[in-house]
Short mmCIF file of C-alpha atoms and ligand atoms in Angstrom, two decimals:
data_model
loop_
_atom_site.label_atom_id
_atom_site.label_comp_id
_atom_site.label_asym_id
_atom_site.label_seq_id
_atom_site.Cartn_x
_atom_site.Cartn_y
_atom_site.Cartn_z
CA MET A 1 215.02 56.98 -9.09
CA ARG A 2 211.72 55.53 -10.15
CA ASN A 3 208.81 57.86 -9.76
CA ASP A 4 206.21 55.49 -8.29
CA ARG A 5 203.52 58.10 -8.26
CA TYR A 6 203.85 58.51 -12.00
CA TYR A 7 204.36 54.88 -12.97
CA SER A 8 201.47 53.61 -10.88
CA LEU A 9 199.04 55.80 -12.79
CA ASN A 10 196.90 54.14 -15.42
CA LEU A 11 198.43 55.03 -18.78
CA ASN A 12 195.19 56.57 -19.98
CA ILE A 13 195.13 59.03 -17.08
CA ARG A 14 198.70 60.29 -17.35
CA GLY A 15 198.81 63.91 -18.36
CA ILE A 16 195.15 64.50 -17.59
CA GLY A 17 194.58 67.37 -15.18
CA GLN A 18 191.44 68.91 -13.83
CA SER A 19 188.88 69.78 -16.50
CA PRO A 20 189.59 73.33 -17.77
CA THR A 21 186.03 74.57 -17.08
CA LEU A 22 186.28 73.64 -13.41
CA ALA A 23 189.92 74.69 -13.09
CA ILE A 24 189.25 78.22 -14.44
CA ASN A 25 186.32 78.56 -12.07
CA GLU A 26 188.47 77.70 -9.08
CA LEU A 27 191.30 79.93 -10.25
CA SER A 28 188.88 82.85 -10.73
CA LYS A 29 187.58 82.35 -7.19
CA GLN A 30 191.08 82.16 -5.72
CA LEU A 31 192.11 85.36 -7.48
CA GLN A 32 188.94 87.09 -6.29
CA ALA A 33 189.63 85.94 -2.74
CA LYS A 34 193.08 87.57 -3.02
CA GLY A 35 191.39 90.84 -4.00
CA LYS A 36 191.88 90.79 -7.79
CA HIS A 37 189.02 92.08 -9.88
CA VAL A 38 188.03 89.14 -12.07
CA TYR A 39 185.43 88.85 -14.82
CA PRO A 40 184.56 85.16 -14.47
CA MET A 41 183.71 84.10 -18.02
CA GLY A 42 185.46 80.75 -17.96
CA LEU A 43 182.90 78.31 -16.59
CA GLY A 44 179.71 77.93 -18.63
CA GLN A 45 177.19 78.13 -15.84
CA SER A 46 173.68 79.48 -16.35
CA PRO A 47 173.31 82.90 -14.71
CA PHE A 48 169.56 82.38 -14.22
CA PRO A 49 167.93 80.98 -11.09
CA VAL A 50 166.13 77.62 -11.19
CA PRO A 51 162.45 78.32 -12.10
CA SER A 52 160.32 78.56 -8.96
CA PRO A 53 157.99 75.57 -9.63
CA VAL A 54 161.08 73.38 -9.89
CA VAL A 55 162.53 74.72 -6.62
CA GLU A 56 159.16 74.16 -4.93
CA ALA A 57 159.06 70.56 -6.19
CA LEU A 58 162.53 69.98 -4.73
CA LYS A 59 161.44 71.36 -1.35
CA MET A 60 158.30 69.24 -1.38
CA HIS A 61 160.29 66.07 -1.97
CA ALA A 62 163.23 66.74 0.33
CA HIS A 63 162.02 63.96 2.63
CA GLU A 64 162.17 61.29 -0.11
CA LYS A 65 165.09 59.15 0.91
CA ASP A 66 164.83 55.78 -0.77
CA TYR A 67 167.09 54.60 -3.55
CA LEU A 68 165.39 54.77 -6.90
CA ALA A 69 165.60 52.42 -9.88
CA VAL A 70 168.91 52.68 -11.73
CA ASN A 71 167.28 53.95 -14.92
CA GLY A 72 165.45 56.65 -13.03
CA LEU A 73 162.11 57.61 -11.55
CA ASP A 74 159.27 56.34 -13.71
CA ILE A 75 157.29 59.57 -13.79
CA LEU A 76 160.44 61.48 -14.71
CA ARG A 77 161.26 59.10 -17.56
CA LYS A 78 157.71 59.57 -18.80
CA SER A 79 158.05 63.36 -18.66
CA VAL A 80 161.36 63.27 -20.50
CA ALA A 81 159.92 61.03 -23.23
CA ARG A 82 156.89 63.32 -23.56
CA PHE A 83 159.19 66.34 -23.72
CA HIS A 84 161.11 64.86 -26.66
CA ARG A 85 157.93 63.77 -28.40
CA GLN A 86 156.26 67.16 -28.05
CA ILE A 87 159.19 69.53 -28.38
CA ASP A 88 161.45 67.60 -30.72
CA GLY A 89 158.84 65.59 -32.60
CA VAL A 90 160.76 62.36 -31.96
CA ASP A 91 159.05 59.14 -30.97
CA ILE A 92 160.72 58.27 -27.66
CA SER A 93 159.30 55.73 -25.24
CA SER A 94 159.77 56.25 -21.50
CA ARG A 95 161.27 52.72 -21.38
CA ASN A 96 164.19 54.10 -23.38
CA VAL A 97 165.07 57.05 -21.17
CA LEU A 98 168.03 56.88 -18.83
CA ILE A 99 168.52 59.38 -16.00
CA GLY A 100 172.05 60.08 -14.78
CA PRO A 101 173.94 62.38 -12.40
CA GLY A 102 174.58 64.93 -15.17
CA SER A 103 174.74 64.28 -18.90
CA LYS A 104 178.53 64.41 -18.52
CA GLU A 105 178.48 61.15 -16.54
CA LEU A 106 176.10 59.55 -19.04
CA MET A 107 178.48 60.46 -21.86
CA PHE A 108 181.30 58.86 -19.95
CA LEU A 109 179.28 55.69 -19.44
CA LEU A 110 178.39 55.63 -23.12
CA GLN A 111 182.03 55.85 -24.11
CA LEU A 112 182.91 53.19 -21.60
CA VAL A 113 180.38 50.64 -22.84
CA TYR A 114 180.49 51.46 -26.56
CA TYR A 115 183.62 50.12 -28.16
CA GLY A 116 183.82 52.58 -31.04
CA ASP A 117 185.89 55.51 -32.26
CA ILE A 118 184.62 58.91 -31.24
CA ILE A 119 184.31 61.52 -33.98
CA LEU A 120 184.47 65.09 -32.77
CA PRO A 121 183.94 68.15 -34.94
CA THR A 122 186.10 70.85 -33.35
CA PRO A 123 185.88 73.18 -31.55
CA CYS A 124 184.05 70.86 -29.17
CA TRP A 125 183.21 70.83 -25.48
CA VAL A 126 186.19 70.29 -23.20
CA SER A 127 185.32 66.87 -21.77
CA TYR A 128 184.44 64.66 -24.76
CA ALA A 129 188.04 63.97 -25.74
CA PRO A 130 189.46 63.49 -22.21
CA GLN A 131 186.63 61.04 -21.46
CA ALA A 132 187.52 59.07 -24.59
CA LYS A 133 191.16 59.09 -23.58
CA ILE A 134 190.35 57.86 -20.07
CA VAL A 135 188.45 54.86 -21.41
CA GLY A 136 190.98 54.25 -24.18
CA ARG A 137 188.89 55.07 -27.25
CA ASN A 138 190.32 56.41 -30.51
CA ILE A 139 189.61 60.09 -30.96
CA ARG A 140 189.07 61.38 -34.50
CA LEU A 141 189.00 65.15 -34.71
CA ILE A 142 187.43 66.89 -37.67
CA HIS A 143 188.45 70.54 -37.63
CA THR A 144 185.79 72.95 -38.78
CA THR A 145 186.54 76.52 -39.88
CA PHE A 146 185.53 80.04 -38.96
CA GLU A 147 184.24 80.45 -42.52
CA ASN A 148 181.80 77.56 -41.98
CA LYS A 149 180.71 79.08 -38.68
CA TRP A 150 182.59 76.27 -36.90
CA LEU A 151 179.99 73.75 -38.12
CA ILE A 152 180.81 70.40 -39.68
CA THR A 153 179.65 70.03 -43.27
CA PRO A 154 178.09 66.82 -44.63
CA GLU A 155 180.93 66.74 -47.17
CA GLN A 156 183.55 66.78 -44.41
CA LEU A 157 181.81 63.95 -42.59
CA GLU A 158 181.40 61.94 -45.79
CA SER A 159 185.01 62.37 -46.75
CA TYR A 160 186.19 61.32 -43.30
CA LEU A 161 183.94 58.25 -43.18
CA THR A 162 184.75 57.02 -46.68
CA GLY A 163 188.46 57.62 -46.04
CA GLU A 164 188.48 55.02 -43.24
CA ASN A 165 189.72 51.56 -44.25
CA ASP A 166 187.32 49.55 -42.15
CA LYS A 167 183.82 50.67 -43.02
CA TYR A 168 182.27 48.36 -40.41
CA ARG A 169 184.18 49.97 -37.59
CA PRO A 170 181.86 51.11 -34.75
CA ARG A 171 181.85 54.87 -34.66
CA LEU A 172 180.13 57.54 -32.60
CA LEU A 173 179.70 61.10 -33.85
CA VAL A 174 179.13 63.68 -31.14
CA LEU A 175 177.11 66.59 -32.43
CA ASN A 176 176.45 69.45 -30.02
CA TYR A 177 174.10 72.26 -31.04
CA PRO A 178 173.48 75.00 -30.12
CA SER A 179 177.16 74.58 -29.56
CA ASN A 180 179.39 74.88 -26.60
CA PRO A 181 181.83 76.66 -27.33
CA HIS A 182 180.45 78.84 -30.14
CA GLY A 183 176.67 79.09 -29.79
CA GLY A 184 176.11 78.25 -33.45
CA THR A 185 173.58 75.70 -34.60
CA TYR A 186 172.49 73.76 -37.70
CA SER A 187 169.55 74.48 -39.98
CA SER A 188 167.00 71.80 -40.67
CA GLU A 189 168.51 71.31 -44.11
CA GLU A 190 172.04 70.93 -42.74
CA LEU A 191 170.84 68.39 -40.19
CA THR A 192 169.01 66.43 -42.89
CA ARG A 193 172.16 66.22 -44.99
CA ILE A 194 174.37 65.22 -42.06
CA ALA A 195 171.75 62.62 -41.07
CA ARG A 196 171.85 61.15 -44.58
CA VAL A 197 175.61 60.67 -44.39
CA ALA A 198 175.37 59.13 -40.93
CA GLN A 199 172.63 56.79 -42.13
CA LYS A 200 174.64 55.68 -45.13
CA HIS A 201 177.59 54.75 -42.91
CA GLU A 202 175.41 53.45 -40.06
CA ILE A 203 177.21 55.42 -37.38
CA ILE A 204 175.66 56.31 -34.04
CA ILE A 205 175.07 59.97 -33.24
CA LEU A 206 175.19 61.31 -29.73
CA SER A 207 173.18 64.47 -30.15
CA ASP A 208 174.12 66.72 -27.27
CA GLU A 209 171.15 69.06 -27.04
CA ILE A 210 171.76 70.36 -23.55
CA TYR A 211 171.38 73.93 -24.92
CA GLY A 212 168.39 73.09 -27.15
CA GLN A 213 165.92 75.00 -25.02
CA LEU A 214 168.28 77.99 -25.05
CA HIS A 215 168.06 78.44 -28.81
CA HIS A 216 167.63 82.21 -28.86
CA LYS A 217 164.58 82.06 -31.07
CA GLY A 218 163.14 78.95 -29.43
CA ARG A 219 163.58 77.07 -32.71
CA HIS A 220 165.83 74.19 -31.84
CA ILE A 221 165.57 71.17 -34.15
CA SER A 222 166.89 67.73 -33.24
CA ILE A 223 168.78 65.61 -35.76
CA ALA A 224 166.88 62.64 -34.27
CA ARG A 225 163.97 63.75 -36.44
CA PHE A 226 165.95 62.85 -39.53
CA TYR A 227 167.90 59.87 -38.19
CA PRO A 228 165.84 58.43 -35.36
CA GLU A 229 167.14 54.87 -35.51
CA ARG A 230 170.70 55.62 -34.34
CA THR A 231 170.50 58.95 -32.53
CA ILE A 232 170.73 59.32 -28.78
CA ILE A 233 169.48 62.68 -27.48
CA SER A 234 171.28 64.09 -24.49
CA SER A 235 169.69 66.74 -22.29
CA GLY A 236 169.44 67.71 -18.64
CA LEU A 237 168.71 70.43 -16.10
CA SER A 238 172.09 72.16 -16.15
CA LYS A 239 171.60 74.81 -18.80
CA TRP A 240 168.00 75.64 -19.67
CA CYS A 241 166.86 75.04 -16.12
CA GLY A 242 169.83 76.78 -14.50
CA ALA A 243 170.54 73.80 -12.22
CA GLY A 244 174.07 72.70 -13.14
CA GLY A 245 174.95 71.95 -9.53
CA TRP A 246 171.95 69.68 -9.09
CA ARG A 247 173.59 67.23 -11.46
CA LEU A 248 170.83 65.64 -13.48
CA GLY A 249 171.15 64.54 -17.09
CA THR A 250 168.99 62.51 -19.44
CA PHE A 251 169.64 60.26 -22.43
CA ALA A 252 166.79 59.30 -24.76
CA PHE A 253 167.43 56.25 -26.93
CA PRO A 254 165.63 54.85 -29.94
CA SER A 255 164.38 51.31 -29.25
CA THR A 256 167.04 49.99 -31.66
CA LEU A 257 169.72 51.12 -29.19
CA ALA A 258 168.05 49.80 -26.03
CA TRP A 259 170.96 47.33 -25.70
CA LEU A 260 173.33 50.28 -25.23
CA MET A 261 171.11 51.83 -22.58
CA ASN A 262 170.88 48.53 -20.73
CA SER A 263 174.65 48.16 -20.64
CA MET A 264 175.05 51.70 -19.40
CA ALA A 265 172.47 51.04 -16.69
CA ALA A 266 174.36 47.90 -15.65
CA VAL A 267 177.53 49.95 -15.13
CA ALA A 268 175.52 52.66 -13.39
CA SER A 269 174.16 50.08 -10.98
CA GLU A 270 177.72 49.12 -10.04
CA THR A 271 178.90 52.70 -9.67
CA TYR A 272 176.54 55.55 -8.71
CA THR A 273 173.46 53.31 -8.08
CA SER A 274 170.84 55.93 -8.87
CA VAL A 275 170.45 59.70 -9.04
CA SER A 276 169.45 61.74 -5.98
CA THR A 277 165.75 61.08 -5.31
CA PRO A 278 164.50 64.63 -4.49
CA ILE A 279 166.32 65.98 -7.55
CA GLN A 280 164.54 63.48 -9.78
CA TYR A 281 161.14 64.62 -8.47
CA ALA A 282 162.10 68.24 -9.12
CA ALA A 283 163.31 67.32 -12.61
CA GLU A 284 159.94 65.77 -13.32
CA GLN A 285 158.40 69.18 -12.72
CA ALA A 286 160.96 70.81 -15.01
CA PHE A 287 160.38 68.42 -17.91
CA GLN A 288 156.63 68.73 -17.49
CA GLY A 289 157.05 72.41 -18.38
CA GLY A 290 154.06 74.74 -18.05
CA ILE A 291 153.42 78.43 -18.36
CA VAL A 292 155.87 79.65 -15.71
CA ILE A 293 158.74 77.67 -17.21
CA GLU A 294 157.81 78.69 -20.75
CA ARG A 295 157.84 82.38 -19.78
CA TYR A 296 161.14 81.93 -17.96
CA LEU A 297 162.64 80.41 -21.10
CA CYS A 298 161.29 83.17 -23.36
CA HIS A 299 162.88 85.85 -21.18
CA ALA A 300 166.14 83.93 -20.76
CA ARG A 301 166.41 83.52 -24.55
CA ARG A 302 165.72 87.19 -25.21
CA ILE A 303 168.38 88.26 -22.70
CA LEU A 304 170.99 85.83 -24.02
CA SER A 305 170.28 86.85 -27.59
CA TYR A 306 170.62 90.54 -26.69
CA ILE A 307 173.98 90.06 -24.96
CA GLY A 308 175.29 87.74 -27.68
CA LYS A 309 174.43 90.18 -30.46
CA ARG A 310 175.75 93.28 -28.73
CA SER A 311 178.98 91.63 -27.67
CA THR A 312 179.55 90.34 -31.19
CA GLU A 313 178.99 93.82 -32.59
CA ILE A 314 181.52 95.40 -30.25
CA LEU A 315 184.14 92.77 -31.02
CA THR A 316 183.53 92.75 -34.77
CA ASN A 317 183.67 96.55 -34.96
CA SER A 318 187.11 96.34 -33.38
CA GLY A 319 188.38 93.91 -36.02
CA ILE A 320 188.03 90.73 -33.95
CA ARG A 321 186.44 87.76 -35.69
CA VAL A 322 183.43 86.19 -33.98
CA HIS A 323 180.04 84.85 -35.08
CA PRO A 324 176.84 85.93 -33.36
CA PRO A 325 175.47 82.95 -31.43
CA ASP A 326 172.17 81.25 -32.30
CA GLY A 327 171.79 79.82 -28.83
CA ALA A 328 173.39 79.22 -25.41
CA PHE A 329 175.74 81.77 -23.82
CA TYR A 330 179.07 81.42 -25.54
CA LEU A 331 181.21 83.30 -28.05
CA PHE A 332 184.14 81.60 -29.73
CA ILE A 333 186.53 84.41 -30.50
CA ASP A 334 189.14 84.23 -33.21
CA PHE A 335 192.03 86.60 -32.42
CA SER A 336 194.11 85.53 -35.41
CA GLN A 337 193.58 88.88 -37.16
CA CYS A 338 195.43 90.46 -34.24
CA SER A 339 198.41 88.09 -34.39
CA GLU A 340 200.74 90.86 -35.61
CA LYS A 341 200.19 92.61 -32.30
CA LEU A 342 200.10 89.50 -30.15
CA ILE A 343 203.04 87.42 -31.38
CA PRO A 344 205.70 90.10 -30.69
CA LYS A 345 204.41 90.11 -27.10
CA GLY A 346 205.14 86.38 -26.83
CA ILE A 347 201.49 85.42 -27.28
CA ILE A 348 202.03 82.47 -29.56
CA ASP A 349 199.27 80.13 -28.49
CA SER A 350 195.80 80.16 -26.99
CA ASN A 351 197.00 79.18 -23.51
CA ILE A 352 199.38 82.13 -23.30
CA LEU A 353 196.68 84.38 -24.76
CA CYS A 354 194.21 83.53 -22.01
CA ALA A 355 196.79 83.54 -19.22
CA LYS A 356 198.01 87.04 -20.21
CA LEU A 357 194.51 88.35 -20.68
CA LEU A 358 193.55 87.17 -17.20
CA ASP A 359 196.70 88.54 -15.66
CA GLU A 360 196.53 91.95 -17.34
CA THR A 361 192.75 92.61 -17.42
CA GLY A 362 191.10 90.15 -15.04
CA VAL A 363 189.00 88.67 -17.86
CA ALA A 364 188.89 84.87 -17.40
CA ILE A 365 188.15 82.94 -20.60
CA LEU A 366 189.22 79.53 -21.87
CA PRO A 367 191.78 78.83 -24.62
CA GLY A 368 190.74 77.30 -27.94
CA GLY A 369 193.19 74.47 -27.21
CA SER A 370 190.85 73.24 -24.45
CA PHE A 371 188.23 72.75 -27.17
CA GLN A 372 190.57 70.59 -29.26
CA ARG A 373 191.67 73.38 -31.58
CA PRO A 374 195.35 73.46 -32.59
CA ALA A 375 197.26 74.99 -29.65
CA GLU A 376 198.89 77.70 -31.78
CA GLU A 377 195.56 78.94 -33.08
CA LEU A 378 194.64 82.17 -31.30
CA THR A 379 191.06 81.32 -30.35
CA ALA A 380 189.19 81.34 -27.06
CA ARG A 381 185.75 80.74 -25.59
CA LEU A 382 183.99 83.44 -23.63
CA ALA A 383 180.98 82.48 -21.52
CA TYR A 384 178.85 85.60 -21.09
CA VAL A 385 177.38 84.57 -17.78
CA ASN A 386 178.90 87.06 -15.34
CA PHE A 387 175.72 88.95 -14.60
CA ASP A 388 172.85 88.76 -12.16
CA GLY A 389 170.37 86.50 -13.91
CA SER A 390 167.57 87.12 -11.38
CA LYS A 391 167.77 90.87 -11.88
CA ALA A 392 167.94 90.52 -15.66
CA LEU A 393 164.89 88.23 -15.69
CA ALA A 394 162.91 90.52 -13.38
CA THR A 395 163.68 93.52 -15.62
CA SER A 396 162.90 91.63 -18.82
CA GLU A 397 159.55 90.59 -17.35
CA THR A 398 158.51 94.25 -17.21
CA ILE A 399 158.97 94.55 -20.99
CA PRO A 400 156.44 92.82 -23.28
CA LEU A 401 157.91 89.80 -25.05
CA SER A 402 156.76 91.22 -28.36
CA GLU A 403 159.27 94.06 -27.94
CA ARG A 404 163.04 94.14 -28.12
CA LEU A 405 165.04 94.87 -25.00
CA PRO A 406 165.93 98.57 -24.90
CA GLU A 407 169.45 99.83 -25.59
CA ASP A 408 170.13 100.62 -21.93
CA PHE A 409 169.12 97.16 -20.69
CA GLY A 410 172.78 96.16 -20.86
CA ASN A 411 173.98 99.05 -18.72
CA TYR A 412 171.50 98.22 -16.04
CA CYS A 413 171.43 94.41 -16.09
CA CYS A 414 174.68 93.08 -17.48
CA ALA A 415 177.20 95.91 -17.38
CA SER A 416 179.97 93.56 -16.21
CA VAL A 417 179.71 91.52 -19.43
CA PHE A 418 180.17 94.56 -21.64
CA GLU A 419 182.87 95.97 -19.39
CA ALA A 420 184.82 92.74 -19.92
CA ILE A 421 184.27 92.84 -23.69
CA HIS A 422 185.58 96.43 -23.77
CA LYS A 423 188.57 95.36 -21.64
CA ILE A 424 189.43 92.73 -24.26
CA VAL A 425 189.22 95.31 -27.06
CA GLU A 426 191.38 97.84 -25.16
CA TRP A 427 193.91 95.16 -24.27
CA LEU A 428 194.32 94.22 -27.91
CA ASN A 429 194.87 97.80 -28.93
N1 LIG B 1 179.46 72.76 -19.49
C1 LIG B 1 180.05 73.82 -18.76
C2 LIG B 1 181.19 74.45 -19.54
O1 LIG B 1 181.52 74.02 -20.62
C3 LIG B 1 180.56 73.45 -17.38
C4 LIG B 1 180.30 72.13 -16.84
C5 LIG B 1 181.43 71.16 -16.96
O2 LIG B 1 182.36 71.36 -17.76
O3 LIG B 1 181.37 70.19 -16.26
O4 LIG B 1 181.76 75.39 -19.08
#
């Protein structure tokens, strides 16, 4: 018998399920509701509260009810452009800023309107490839290695681009740094060299800098500095401003790519119309910055750096391969050194690894396969966000920023993170 439900699905959608980040979050909640003790480290959600001036701005504008322009609120676009000029040193005009309901949606629109192959260094964030599949784009994966800290090298990019038959093919490289899923980032020199290759082949770069402000040392550098003419910078409120659920993302285009922005805005006008008005006013406050937000960021970075380093130490001392993160709140763990113990237990791929770990310890993390790594590779992403961000910030604020956080900070403020890390180590042994 014909399965109508299956055959009536658009070919591009067949086989696509709910995004792993959202699915693991729901599963963790269901298990918790059933009474299981879960360490929810699957979804990458900021543990910190939204800074108070931003919350106040939202309250103040709750009564704003009119639709806004598709491209976004003028004063917000100005703030975003200023932000990129001042913080990233890139000459962005407010005319070339597009506001969307999350950078995720803007990325989808970009892939929809831009008829080019998408080049993804892996491991990469879970949604880039499914979005490309949904809109029918070719996906070109470039696998990076643990030895290269999971970063793409200019040589790898060059060899891929010269290896293509049609050198005029439209192509879009997605570069995400500090990275989700591994927290690593590029040095200024590495970015310069990658930019040179991109320039030579005239490809567009989507520079996903959503974690830029969460560089642990506050030293994020944008590749747009070295390749301004074809780089789109993606940012938003979700990570550095702790407001993932508010859904606000920003794209900043060079004037040479204004045609792309205009096409995206045309599709936006036929789909979501415009982003929530009060949220845009609040975002204006966030992108304006100021002392309170700067202090918030300094403390958030110090806390994330502390947890990232300590967790890496514990794992590395137990023979598990992982790099300390430069930014964000992720560790990309390579369990391959433990394969002799895991394979006899039937753990032959990253999905089984994560399912068993969750079942036997309650630690919820996401398999490397969700980040486009080969399924049989025993890797996984851990989001170290299962702690009370308000409490951690309040405690950090009592310690001068010139000092390091004390040894016992972890026991008091983020014990659940370290408990989970120890659970992983015990489970492996
Ligand atoms: N970016 C977050 C993550 O990778 C969650 C948001 C999402 O996937 O939509 O976990």
